[in-house]
mmCIF file of C-alpha atoms in Angstrom:
data_model
loop_
_atom_site.group_PDB
_atom_site.id
_atom_site.type_symbol
_atom_site.label_atom_id
_atom_site.label_comp_id
_atom_site.label_asym_id
_atom_site.label_seq_id
_atom_site.Cartn_x
_atom_site.Cartn_y
_atom_site.Cartn_z
ATOM 1 C CA MET A 70 -12.147 -47.117 -11.102
ATOM 2 C CA GLY A 71 -15.804 -45.273 -11.686
ATOM 3 C CA GLY A 72 -17.050 -45.221 -15.378
ATOM 4 C CA GLY A 73 -15.840 -42.025 -17.757
ATOM 5 C CA THR A 74 -18.483 -39.624 -18.980
ATOM 6 C CA GLY A 75 -19.953 -41.639 -22.502
ATOM 7 C CA ASP A 76 -20.481 -39.429 -25.132
ATOM 8 C CA ASP A 77 -24.140 -38.512 -24.323
ATOM 9 C CA ASP A 78 -22.822 -36.308 -20.946
ATOM 10 C CA VAL A 79 -20.574 -33.794 -23.755
ATOM 11 C CA ALA A 80 -22.189 -30.946 -24.662
ATOM 12 C CA LYS A 81 -23.723 -30.709 -28.049
ATOM 13 C CA PRO A 82 -23.028 -27.192 -30.456
ATOM 14 C CA PRO A 83 -25.823 -25.306 -31.343
ATOM 15 C CA SER A 84 -27.443 -26.631 -34.562
ATOM 16 C CA THR A 85 -26.777 -25.182 -37.647
ATOM 17 C CA THR A 86 -30.582 -24.565 -38.297
ATOM 18 C CA ALA A 87 -30.868 -22.096 -34.496
ATOM 19 C CA ALA A 88 -27.117 -20.838 -34.888
ATOM 20 C CA MET A 89 -29.101 -18.498 -38.968
ATOM 21 C CA ASP A 90 -32.265 -18.002 -37.226
ATOM 22 C CA VAL A 91 -31.305 -14.550 -35.853
ATOM 23 C CA ALA A 92 -34.305 -14.236 -33.584
ATOM 24 C CA SER A 93 -33.649 -17.024 -32.107
ATOM 25 C CA PRO A 94 -32.109 -16.420 -27.788
ATOM 26 C CA PRO A 95 -29.224 -17.182 -27.728
ATOM 27 C CA PRO A 96 -28.782 -21.468 -26.460
ATOM 28 C CA SER A 97 -28.597 -21.913 -23.231
ATOM 29 C CA SER A 98 -25.037 -22.697 -21.209
ATOM 30 C CA PRO A 99 -24.667 -26.543 -20.790
ATOM 31 C CA ALA A 100 -24.626 -28.048 -16.749
ATOM 32 C CA PRO A 101 -21.242 -28.440 -15.569
ATOM 33 C CA ALA A 102 -20.126 -31.755 -15.966
ATOM 34 C CA PRO A 103 -20.137 -34.023 -12.880
ATOM 35 C CA SER A 104 -16.638 -33.474 -11.102
ATOM 36 C CA VAL A 105 -14.689 -35.953 -12.370
ATOM 37 C CA LEU A 106 -11.797 -35.544 -9.240
ATOM 38 C CA LYS A 107 -15.608 -36.152 -6.616
ATOM 39 C CA SER A 108 -16.092 -39.467 -8.657
ATOM 40 C CA VAL A 109 -12.886 -40.844 -8.110
ATOM 41 C CA LEU A 110 -12.768 -40.238 -4.852
ATOM 42 C CA LEU A 111 -16.687 -41.607 -3.882
ATOM 43 C CA SER A 112 -15.053 -44.805 -5.901
ATOM 44 C CA TYR A 113 -12.035 -45.171 -3.595
ATOM 45 C CA ALA A 114 -14.478 -44.537 -0.511
ATOM 46 C CA TYR A 115 -16.790 -47.242 -1.856
ATOM 47 C CA VAL A 116 -13.637 -49.492 -2.383
ATOM 48 C CA SER A 117 -12.300 -48.797 1.688
ATOM 49 C CA VAL A 118 -15.861 -49.271 3.191
ATOM 50 C CA TRP A 119 -15.748 -52.607 1.409
ATOM 51 C CA ILE A 120 -12.441 -53.677 1.743
ATOM 52 C CA THR A 121 -12.479 -52.266 5.871
ATOM 53 C CA LEU A 122 -15.836 -54.400 6.548
ATOM 54 C CA SER A 123 -14.596 -57.691 4.856
ATOM 55 C CA PHE A 124 -11.369 -57.593 6.736
ATOM 56 C CA SER A 125 -13.342 -57.066 9.628
ATOM 57 C CA VAL A 126 -15.495 -60.094 9.237
ATOM 58 C CA ILE A 127 -12.272 -62.645 8.199
ATOM 59 C CA VAL A 128 -10.171 -61.302 11.431
ATOM 60 C CA TYR A 129 -13.493 -61.478 13.593
ATOM 61 C CA ASN A 130 -14.016 -64.540 12.542
ATOM 62 C CA LYS A 131 -10.537 -66.236 12.932
ATOM 63 C CA TYR A 132 -10.965 -64.490 16.133
ATOM 64 C CA ILE A 133 -14.217 -66.758 17.587
ATOM 65 C CA LEU A 134 -13.227 -69.429 15.907
ATOM 66 C CA ASP A 135 -9.257 -70.272 16.406
ATOM 67 C CA PRO A 136 -8.871 -72.403 19.561
ATOM 68 C CA LYS A 137 -5.764 -69.882 20.480
ATOM 69 C CA MET A 138 -7.916 -66.777 20.604
ATOM 70 C CA TYR A 139 -11.897 -66.409 21.459
ATOM 71 C CA ASN A 140 -11.952 -70.522 21.282
ATOM 72 C CA TRP A 141 -15.617 -70.984 20.164
ATOM 73 C CA PRO A 142 -14.903 -73.874 17.176
ATOM 74 C CA PHE A 143 -18.580 -74.150 16.274
ATOM 75 C CA PRO A 144 -18.257 -72.660 12.837
ATOM 76 C CA ILE A 145 -22.133 -74.087 11.945
ATOM 77 C CA SER A 146 -23.570 -72.420 15.087
ATOM 78 C CA LEU A 147 -21.698 -69.239 13.807
ATOM 79 C CA THR A 148 -22.806 -69.404 10.246
ATOM 80 C CA MET A 149 -26.418 -69.693 11.610
ATOM 81 C CA ILE A 150 -25.733 -66.988 13.937
ATOM 82 C CA HIS A 151 -25.080 -64.949 10.446
ATOM 83 C CA MET A 152 -27.608 -66.666 8.354
ATOM 84 C CA ALA A 153 -30.551 -65.725 11.270
ATOM 85 C CA PHE A 154 -29.198 -62.362 12.173
ATOM 86 C CA CYS A 155 -29.043 -61.112 8.110
ATOM 87 C CA ALA A 156 -32.164 -62.521 7.584
ATOM 88 C CA THR A 157 -33.805 -61.058 9.849
ATOM 89 C CA LEU A 158 -32.928 -57.859 9.016
ATOM 90 C CA ALA A 159 -33.185 -58.348 5.277
ATOM 91 C CA VAL A 160 -36.536 -59.262 5.894
ATOM 92 C CA ALA A 161 -37.019 -55.929 7.674
ATOM 93 C CA LEU A 162 -35.760 -53.567 5.017
ATOM 94 C CA VAL A 163 -37.991 -55.573 2.447
ATOM 95 C CA ARG A 164 -41.167 -55.782 4.136
ATOM 96 C CA VAL A 165 -40.990 -52.884 6.905
ATOM 97 C CA VAL A 166 -38.949 -50.680 5.737
ATOM 98 C CA GLY A 167 -38.975 -50.681 2.254
ATOM 99 C CA VAL A 168 -35.538 -49.953 1.423
ATOM 100 C CA VAL A 169 -35.583 -52.047 -1.927
ATOM 101 C CA ALA A 170 -38.588 -53.937 -3.688
ATOM 102 C CA VAL A 171 -39.286 -57.744 -4.597
ATOM 103 C CA PRO A 172 -38.171 -58.467 -7.754
ATOM 104 C CA THR A 173 -41.646 -58.853 -10.205
ATOM 105 C CA SER A 174 -40.213 -59.853 -13.218
ATOM 106 C CA PRO A 175 -40.791 -62.176 -13.271
ATOM 107 C CA PRO A 176 -41.979 -63.004 -9.462
ATOM 108 C CA MET A 177 -40.621 -65.333 -7.361
ATOM 109 C CA THR A 178 -42.938 -68.174 -7.712
ATOM 110 C CA PRO A 179 -43.091 -71.027 -5.511
ATOM 111 C CA ARG A 180 -41.894 -73.138 -8.594
ATOM 112 C CA LEU A 181 -39.254 -71.020 -9.469
ATOM 113 C CA TYR A 182 -38.148 -70.689 -5.623
ATOM 114 C CA ALA A 183 -37.782 -74.744 -5.621
ATOM 115 C CA ALA A 184 -36.030 -75.074 -8.841
ATOM 116 C CA SER A 185 -33.368 -71.681 -8.871
ATOM 117 C CA VAL A 186 -32.597 -70.271 -4.725
ATOM 118 C CA VAL A 187 -32.762 -74.188 -3.049
ATOM 119 C CA PRO A 188 -29.990 -75.398 -4.801
ATOM 120 C CA ILE A 189 -27.973 -71.758 -4.665
ATOM 121 C CA GLY A 190 -29.031 -71.991 -0.644
ATOM 122 C CA ALA A 191 -27.331 -75.490 -0.556
ATOM 123 C CA LEU A 192 -24.570 -74.153 -1.998
ATOM 124 C CA TYR A 193 -23.865 -71.256 0.261
ATOM 125 C CA ALA A 194 -24.838 -73.418 3.433
ATOM 126 C CA LEU A 195 -21.742 -75.788 1.969
ATOM 127 C CA SER A 196 -20.011 -72.929 1.504
ATOM 128 C CA LEU A 197 -19.604 -70.923 4.192
ATOM 129 C CA TRP A 198 -19.995 -73.943 6.642
ATOM 130 C CA PHE A 199 -16.653 -75.494 4.720
ATOM 131 C CA SER A 200 -14.752 -72.105 4.776
ATOM 132 C CA ASN A 201 -15.674 -71.084 8.435
ATOM 133 C CA SER A 202 -14.094 -74.546 10.033
ATOM 134 C CA ALA A 203 -10.940 -73.781 7.709
ATOM 135 C CA TYR A 204 -10.052 -70.891 10.212
ATOM 136 C CA ILE A 205 -9.893 -73.458 12.819
ATOM 137 C CA TYR A 206 -7.173 -75.273 11.009
ATOM 138 C CA LEU A 207 -5.041 -72.552 8.944
ATOM 139 C CA SER A 208 -3.698 -69.429 9.026
ATOM 140 C CA VAL A 209 -5.758 -66.467 7.735
ATOM 141 C CA SER A 210 -3.110 -65.463 5.050
ATOM 142 C CA PHE A 211 -2.742 -69.458 3.462
ATOM 143 C CA ILE A 212 -6.411 -69.202 3.325
ATOM 144 C CA GLN A 213 -6.791 -66.448 1.379
ATOM 145 C CA MET A 214 -3.816 -67.851 -1.117
ATOM 146 C CA LEU A 215 -5.763 -70.778 -1.346
ATOM 147 C CA LYS A 216 -8.578 -68.449 -2.435
ATOM 148 C CA ALA A 217 -6.964 -67.239 -4.753
ATOM 149 C CA LEU A 218 -8.141 -70.281 -6.853
ATOM 150 C CA MET A 219 -11.638 -69.248 -6.898
ATOM 151 C CA PRO A 220 -11.411 -68.025 -10.704
ATOM 152 C CA VAL A 221 -9.551 -71.256 -11.622
ATOM 153 C CA ALA A 222 -12.749 -72.799 -10.040
ATOM 154 C CA VAL A 223 -15.391 -70.667 -11.838
ATOM 155 C CA TYR A 224 -14.081 -70.506 -15.043
ATOM 156 C CA SER A 225 -13.741 -74.655 -15.403
ATOM 157 C CA LEU A 226 -17.411 -74.908 -13.870
ATOM 158 C CA ALA A 227 -18.401 -72.504 -16.461
ATOM 159 C CA VAL A 228 -16.798 -73.997 -19.258
ATOM 160 C CA ALA A 229 -17.697 -77.564 -18.626
ATOM 161 C CA LEU A 230 -21.426 -76.521 -17.869
ATOM 162 C CA ARG A 231 -21.366 -74.324 -21.410
ATOM 163 C CA THR A 232 -21.647 -70.446 -19.930
ATOM 164 C CA ASP A 233 -18.099 -69.233 -20.978
ATOM 165 C CA THR A 234 -15.935 -70.719 -24.297
ATOM 166 C CA PHE A 235 -13.008 -71.737 -23.781
ATOM 167 C CA ARG A 236 -9.847 -70.310 -24.670
ATOM 168 C CA ARG A 237 -6.700 -71.840 -24.551
ATOM 169 C CA ALA A 238 -4.831 -68.367 -23.277
ATOM 170 C CA SER A 239 -7.545 -68.383 -20.618
ATOM 171 C CA MET A 240 -6.623 -72.059 -19.368
ATOM 172 C CA LEU A 241 -2.504 -71.731 -19.552
ATOM 173 C CA ASN A 242 -3.622 -68.586 -17.275
ATOM 174 C CA MET A 243 -5.726 -70.630 -15.269
ATOM 175 C CA LEU A 244 -2.831 -73.715 -14.971
ATOM 176 C CA GLY A 245 -0.002 -70.410 -13.454
ATOM 177 C CA ILE A 246 -3.148 -69.524 -11.008
ATOM 178 C CA SER A 247 -3.274 -73.336 -9.567
ATOM 179 C CA ALA A 248 0.628 -73.502 -10.027
ATOM 180 C CA GLY A 249 1.427 -70.506 -8.088
ATOM 181 C CA VAL A 250 -0.976 -71.557 -4.993
ATOM 182 C CA ALA A 251 0.516 -74.985 -4.934
ATOM 183 C CA VAL A 252 3.872 -73.269 -4.627
ATOM 184 C CA ALA A 253 2.143 -71.727 -1.582
ATOM 185 C CA ALA A 254 0.535 -74.814 -0.012
ATOM 186 C CA TYR A 255 4.627 -76.308 -0.495
ATOM 187 C CA GLY A 256 5.982 -73.788 2.256
ATOM 188 C CA GLU A 257 2.858 -73.304 4.669
ATOM 189 C CA ALA A 258 4.481 -73.863 8.260
ATOM 190 C CA ARG A 259 1.527 -74.861 9.400
ATOM 191 C CA PHE A 260 -0.246 -76.917 6.321
ATOM 192 C CA ASP A 261 -2.565 -79.402 7.734
ATOM 193 C CA ALA A 262 -4.563 -81.661 4.966
ATOM 194 C CA PHE A 263 -8.407 -81.312 6.670
ATOM 195 C CA GLY A 264 -8.173 -77.270 6.457
ATOM 196 C CA VAL A 265 -6.831 -77.858 2.927
ATOM 197 C CA ALA A 266 -9.273 -79.962 1.889
ATOM 198 C CA LEU A 267 -12.097 -77.586 3.904
ATOM 199 C CA GLN A 268 -10.616 -74.212 1.601
ATOM 200 C CA LEU A 269 -10.932 -76.308 -1.296
ATOM 201 C CA ALA A 270 -14.310 -77.548 -0.483
ATOM 202 C CA ALA A 271 -15.550 -74.352 0.246
ATOM 203 C CA VAL A 272 -14.212 -72.554 -2.960
ATOM 204 C CA ALA A 273 -15.371 -75.786 -5.360
ATOM 205 C CA ALA A 274 -19.123 -74.710 -3.420
ATOM 206 C CA GLU A 275 -18.703 -70.900 -3.728
ATOM 207 C CA ALA A 276 -17.602 -71.018 -7.281
ATOM 208 C CA THR A 277 -20.722 -73.665 -8.274
ATOM 209 C CA ARG A 278 -23.251 -71.142 -6.649
ATOM 210 C CA LEU A 279 -21.918 -68.211 -8.781
ATOM 211 C CA VAL A 280 -21.999 -70.784 -12.295
ATOM 212 C CA LEU A 281 -25.401 -71.642 -11.030
ATOM 213 C CA ILE A 282 -26.737 -67.783 -10.237
ATOM 214 C CA GLN A 283 -26.149 -67.296 -13.708
ATOM 215 C CA ILE A 284 -27.706 -70.033 -15.282
ATOM 216 C CA LEU A 285 -30.577 -70.670 -12.403
ATOM 217 C CA LEU A 286 -31.733 -67.353 -11.680
ATOM 218 C CA THR A 287 -29.497 -64.303 -14.330
ATOM 219 C CA SER A 288 -30.564 -66.195 -17.691
ATOM 220 C CA LYS A 289 -34.034 -66.316 -16.423
ATOM 221 C CA GLY A 290 -34.360 -62.434 -16.755
ATOM 222 C CA MET A 291 -33.552 -62.197 -12.287
ATOM 223 C CA SER A 292 -31.172 -59.485 -10.879
ATOM 224 C CA LEU A 293 -30.891 -60.305 -7.100
ATOM 225 C CA ASN A 294 -29.124 -57.289 -5.373
ATOM 226 C CA PRO A 295 -27.720 -57.999 -2.030
ATOM 227 C CA ILE A 296 -30.623 -57.507 0.294
ATOM 228 C CA THR A 297 -32.989 -59.022 -1.886
ATOM 229 C CA SER A 298 -30.622 -61.855 -2.407
ATOM 230 C CA LEU A 299 -30.213 -62.493 1.686
ATOM 231 C CA TYR A 300 -33.686 -62.146 1.911
ATOM 232 C CA TYR A 301 -34.534 -65.651 -0.102
ATOM 233 C CA ILE A 302 -31.753 -67.550 0.328
ATOM 234 C CA ALA A 303 -30.749 -66.879 3.891
ATOM 235 C CA PRO A 304 -33.855 -68.687 5.197
ATOM 236 C CA CYS A 305 -33.136 -71.448 3.114
ATOM 237 C CA CYS A 306 -29.109 -71.122 4.013
ATOM 238 C CA LEU A 307 -30.354 -71.504 7.676
ATOM 239 C CA VAL A 308 -32.573 -74.059 7.099
ATOM 240 C CA PHE A 309 -29.937 -76.822 5.302
ATOM 241 C CA LEU A 310 -27.002 -75.784 7.949
ATOM 242 C CA THR A 311 -29.550 -77.023 10.828
ATOM 243 C CA LEU A 312 -28.618 -80.761 9.017
ATOM 244 C CA PRO A 313 -25.258 -81.371 9.702
ATOM 245 C CA TRP A 314 -25.818 -78.729 13.032
ATOM 246 C CA TYR A 315 -28.131 -81.497 14.117
ATOM 247 C CA PHE A 316 -25.743 -84.066 13.421
ATOM 248 C CA VAL A 317 -21.792 -82.650 14.289
ATOM 249 C CA GLU A 318 -21.982 -79.589 16.347
ATOM 250 C CA LEU A 319 -24.815 -79.981 18.214
ATOM 251 C CA PRO A 320 -23.966 -83.228 20.708
ATOM 252 C CA ARG A 321 -20.666 -81.227 20.908
ATOM 253 C CA LEU A 322 -22.536 -78.362 22.575
ATOM 254 C CA ARG A 323 -24.719 -80.610 24.637
ATOM 255 C CA ALA A 324 -21.013 -82.311 26.130
ATOM 256 C CA ALA A 325 -18.996 -79.039 26.178
ATOM 257 C CA ALA A 326 -22.814 -77.604 28.615
ATOM 258 C CA ALA A 327 -22.801 -80.403 31.015
ATOM 259 C CA ALA A 328 -19.275 -80.304 31.565
ATOM 260 C CA GLY A 329 -19.655 -77.080 32.432
ATOM 261 C CA GLY A 330 -17.588 -74.874 29.677
ATOM 262 C CA ALA A 331 -17.776 -71.640 30.145
ATOM 263 C CA GLY A 332 -17.605 -70.362 26.365
ATOM 264 C CA VAL A 333 -20.348 -72.355 25.392
ATOM 265 C CA ARG A 334 -22.860 -70.031 25.737
ATOM 266 C CA PRO A 335 -21.832 -67.165 22.998
ATOM 267 C CA ASP A 336 -21.073 -63.313 24.187
ATOM 268 C CA VAL A 337 -23.929 -61.224 23.167
ATOM 269 C CA PHE A 338 -21.558 -58.176 22.331
ATOM 270 C CA VAL A 339 -18.888 -60.346 20.381
ATOM 271 C CA PHE A 340 -21.739 -62.557 18.384
ATOM 272 C CA GLY A 341 -24.286 -58.741 17.998
ATOM 273 C CA THR A 342 -21.267 -57.225 16.581
ATOM 274 C CA ASN A 343 -19.851 -60.376 14.336
ATOM 275 C CA SER A 344 -23.109 -60.819 13.001
ATOM 276 C CA LEU A 345 -23.149 -56.946 12.464
ATOM 277 C CA CYS A 346 -20.723 -56.961 10.239
ATOM 278 C CA ALA A 347 -21.409 -60.012 8.290
ATOM 279 C CA PHE A 348 -24.745 -58.145 7.163
ATOM 280 C CA ALA A 349 -22.759 -54.829 6.964
ATOM 281 C CA LEU A 350 -20.244 -56.622 4.532
ATOM 282 C CA ASN A 351 -23.312 -57.510 1.899
ATOM 283 C CA LEU A 352 -24.473 -53.582 2.499
ATOM 284 C CA ALA A 353 -21.415 -52.737 0.787
ATOM 285 C CA VAL A 354 -21.462 -55.530 -1.352
ATOM 286 C CA PHE A 355 -24.296 -53.921 -3.240
ATOM 287 C CA LEU A 356 -22.862 -50.228 -2.736
ATOM 288 C CA LEU A 357 -19.943 -51.461 -4.720
ATOM 289 C CA VAL A 358 -21.317 -53.200 -7.427
ATOM 290 C CA GLY A 359 -23.947 -50.760 -7.787
ATOM 291 C CA LYS A 360 -21.616 -47.113 -7.450
ATOM 292 C CA THR A 361 -18.442 -49.021 -9.754
ATOM 293 C CA SER A 362 -18.502 -52.854 -11.234
ATOM 294 C CA ALA A 363 -18.186 -56.158 -10.570
ATOM 295 C CA LEU A 364 -14.272 -56.349 -11.767
ATOM 296 C CA THR A 365 -13.409 -53.009 -8.964
ATOM 297 C CA MET A 366 -14.264 -55.703 -6.127
ATOM 298 C CA ASN A 367 -12.519 -57.972 -7.554
ATOM 299 C CA VAL A 368 -9.590 -55.928 -8.592
ATOM 300 C CA ALA A 369 -10.104 -54.922 -4.076
ATOM 301 C CA GLY A 370 -10.947 -57.882 -3.393
ATOM 302 C CA VAL A 371 -6.915 -58.815 -4.448
ATOM 303 C CA VAL A 372 -5.650 -55.322 -2.517
ATOM 304 C CA LYS A 373 -7.276 -56.937 0.705
ATOM 305 C CA ASP A 374 -5.715 -60.648 0.572
ATOM 306 C CA TRP A 375 -2.431 -58.605 0.369
ATOM 307 C CA LEU A 376 -3.659 -56.976 3.923
ATOM 308 C CA LEU A 377 -4.624 -59.486 5.648
ATOM 309 C CA ILE A 378 -1.449 -61.400 4.497
ATOM 310 C CA ALA A 379 0.652 -58.753 6.279
ATOM 311 C CA PHE A 380 -2.170 -58.500 9.243
ATOM 312 C CA SER A 381 -1.502 -62.253 9.750
ATOM 313 C CA TRP A 382 2.026 -61.691 9.582
ATOM 314 C CA THR A 383 2.635 -58.412 11.834
ATOM 315 C CA VAL A 384 -0.432 -59.071 13.987
ATOM 316 C CA ILE A 385 -1.163 -62.320 14.285
ATOM 317 C CA LYS A 386 2.059 -63.794 13.964
ATOM 318 C CA ASP A 387 1.317 -66.426 11.656
ATOM 319 C CA ALA A 388 4.397 -67.675 9.779
ATOM 320 C CA VAL A 389 4.571 -66.655 6.160
ATOM 321 C CA THR A 390 7.447 -68.736 4.533
ATOM 322 C CA ALA A 391 9.496 -67.101 1.329
ATOM 323 C CA VAL A 392 8.347 -69.778 -0.624
ATOM 324 C CA ASN A 393 4.713 -68.875 0.452
ATOM 325 C CA LEU A 394 4.878 -65.259 -0.831
ATOM 326 C CA VAL A 395 6.586 -66.584 -4.028
ATOM 327 C CA GLY A 396 3.799 -68.922 -4.882
ATOM 328 C CA TYR A 397 1.390 -66.304 -3.844
ATOM 329 C CA GLY A 398 3.391 -63.835 -6.403
ATOM 330 C CA ILE A 399 3.206 -66.391 -9.689
ATOM 331 C CA ALA A 400 -1.210 -66.793 -7.893
ATOM 332 C CA PHE A 401 -1.195 -62.837 -8.232
ATOM 333 C CA LEU A 402 0.580 -61.752 -11.732
ATOM 334 C CA GLY A 403 -2.320 -64.657 -13.031
ATOM 335 C CA VAL A 404 -5.435 -63.226 -11.070
ATOM 336 C CA ALA A 405 -4.298 -59.446 -11.626
ATOM 337 C CA TYR A 406 -4.438 -61.487 -15.697
ATOM 338 C CA TYR A 407 -7.492 -62.612 -15.155
ATOM 339 C CA ASN A 408 -8.814 -59.690 -13.705
ATOM 340 C CA HIS A 409 -7.171 -57.324 -16.805
ATOM 341 C CA ALA A 410 -8.836 -59.741 -19.489
ATOM 342 C CA LYS A 411 -12.355 -59.375 -18.153
ATOM 343 C CA LEU A 412 -11.675 -55.587 -17.725
ATOM 344 C CA GLN A 413 -10.520 -55.633 -21.995
ATOM 345 C CA GLY A 414 -13.698 -58.038 -22.817
ATOM 346 C CA LEU A 415 -15.936 -55.582 -21.118
ATOM 347 C CA LYS A 416 -14.901 -52.776 -22.747
ATOM 348 C CA ALA A 417 -14.414 -54.644 -26.470
ATOM 349 C CA ARG A 418 -18.438 -55.134 -25.628
ATOM 350 C CA GLU A 419 -19.309 -51.637 -24.584
ATOM 351 C CA ALA A 420 -17.479 -50.553 -27.804
ATOM 352 C CA GLU A 421 -19.410 -53.045 -30.332
ATOM 353 C CA ARG A 422 -22.666 -51.808 -28.193
ATOM 354 C CA LYS A 423 -21.693 -47.799 -28.705
ATOM 355 C CA ALA A 424 -20.903 -48.563 -32.631
ATOM 356 C CA ALA A 425 -24.621 -50.620 -32.785
ATOM 357 C CA ALA A 426 -26.034 -47.702 -31.653
ATOM 358 C CA SER A 427 -24.761 -45.008 -33.712
ATOM 359 C CA SER A 428 -25.353 -46.850 -36.459
ATOM 360 C CA MET A 429 -28.296 -47.342 -36.132
ATOM 361 C CA ALA A 430 -28.954 -43.644 -35.064
ATOM 362 C CA THR A 431 -27.085 -43.208 -38.219
ATOM 363 C CA ALA A 432 -29.789 -44.780 -40.146
ATOM 364 C CA LYS A 433 -32.254 -43.276 -38.978
ATOM 365 C CA GLU A 434 -30.981 -40.066 -39.620
ATOM 366 C CA GLY A 435 -30.831 -41.057 -42.881
ATOM 367 C CA ASP A 436 -34.205 -41.877 -43.065
ATOM 368 C CA ALA A 437 -35.522 -38.645 -41.702
ATOM 369 C CA GLU A 438 -33.728 -36.765 -44.003
ATOM 370 C CA ALA A 439 -34.982 -38.815 -47.176
ATOM 371 C CA SER A 440 -38.110 -38.244 -45.839
ATOM 372 C CA ALA A 441 -37.426 -34.357 -45.846
ATOM 373 C CA ARG A 442 -36.511 -34.301 -49.385
ATOM 374 C CA LEU A 443 -39.159 -36.652 -50.422
ATOM 375 C CA LEU A 444 -42.302 -34.141 -49.054
ATOM 376 C CA PRO A 445 -41.061 -31.011 -51.013
ATOM 377 C CA GLU A 446 -41.315 -32.488 -54.791
ATOM 378 C CA LYS A 447 -44.722 -34.694 -53.858
ATOM 379 C CA ASP A 448 -45.678 -30.588 -53.186
ATOM 380 C CA GLY A 449 -44.476 -29.363 -55.297
ATOM 381 C CA GLY A 450 -46.315 -32.109 -57.985
ATOM 382 C CA GLY A 451 -49.301 -31.612 -57.044
ATOM 383 C CA ASP A 452 -49.331 -27.414 -57.110
ATOM 384 C CA GLN A 453 -48.191 -28.543 -60.919
ATOM 385 C CA LYS A 454 -51.524 -30.636 -61.450
ATOM 386 C CA ASN A 455 -53.386 -27.658 -60.030
#
């Protein structure tokens, strides 16, 4: 899954000129190439850490929000705790510890923040609010099946906003994924229309956020890693969440406190470790994408979804029917093909880049050789004149 060895890393033979020079010492042995096995093992380690943390956050959120478990059904409050925790740590890492630097090209001006970060923060708040709320009504396994619609939403929005081109094969693939999810929903034993609406709204908000990141940030030359993303977006997201929290959950929290509800005050250990897992997951994303690729994370996400479905079935004892599995299997094949097509596209672009670089290098070498042939001719002409 890690990047392969490039052409520049291959040891070159000594040049013809050096070989003809008897007095010159023998060429030094090239530095040993990095171990392929080590690179593969490190890639699997990064993937394992990301899957473990992503798995833990999802199951932990389900445990906190589910009425049959910890029974703290306040998803906006939970998301606000996460955002406050992540924003505090991100500010400390950027401003105090200096782990990563604030992007300066282009600088984050108030105008750029309002035009680019604020819309992304609002969509992130909606995505987290809706997705966490869905855990109250739906099983973990069924939520993972519905999340298979993410490529469909991202591709459809990208085509609509003209950041991607329409391709019939891609659209047929998206229809196949949608059909698989529809079959899985048809076979769901605990189908809840409101919960499905919440999860679909979360997918739509997240897909819009991803497309807007491409339009509003990447196109302007700004690249944010997960730490700087939290540094800018988490405070904005926290502010946006206060509005629905004030009208939706604050009255319920006051009513529960007045009734003497024991679970109104969040447990410091439970919510502290839950928030720490959420922040560690963002660091794991930074590590995984930085050391491998975003495509590797997409493929690892498919593995994680199957593990979550198995965990939900065997440990949480959620009902998973045969129709569920058949439908998700269809969607899984579509997502696998989508990732395969993306990989082939990346390989084609990389091959084109290398070919262009090779052509440019060959042209420069030809110009240098032509100049070298012209120099003796000029020198010879000067001698004749003398």
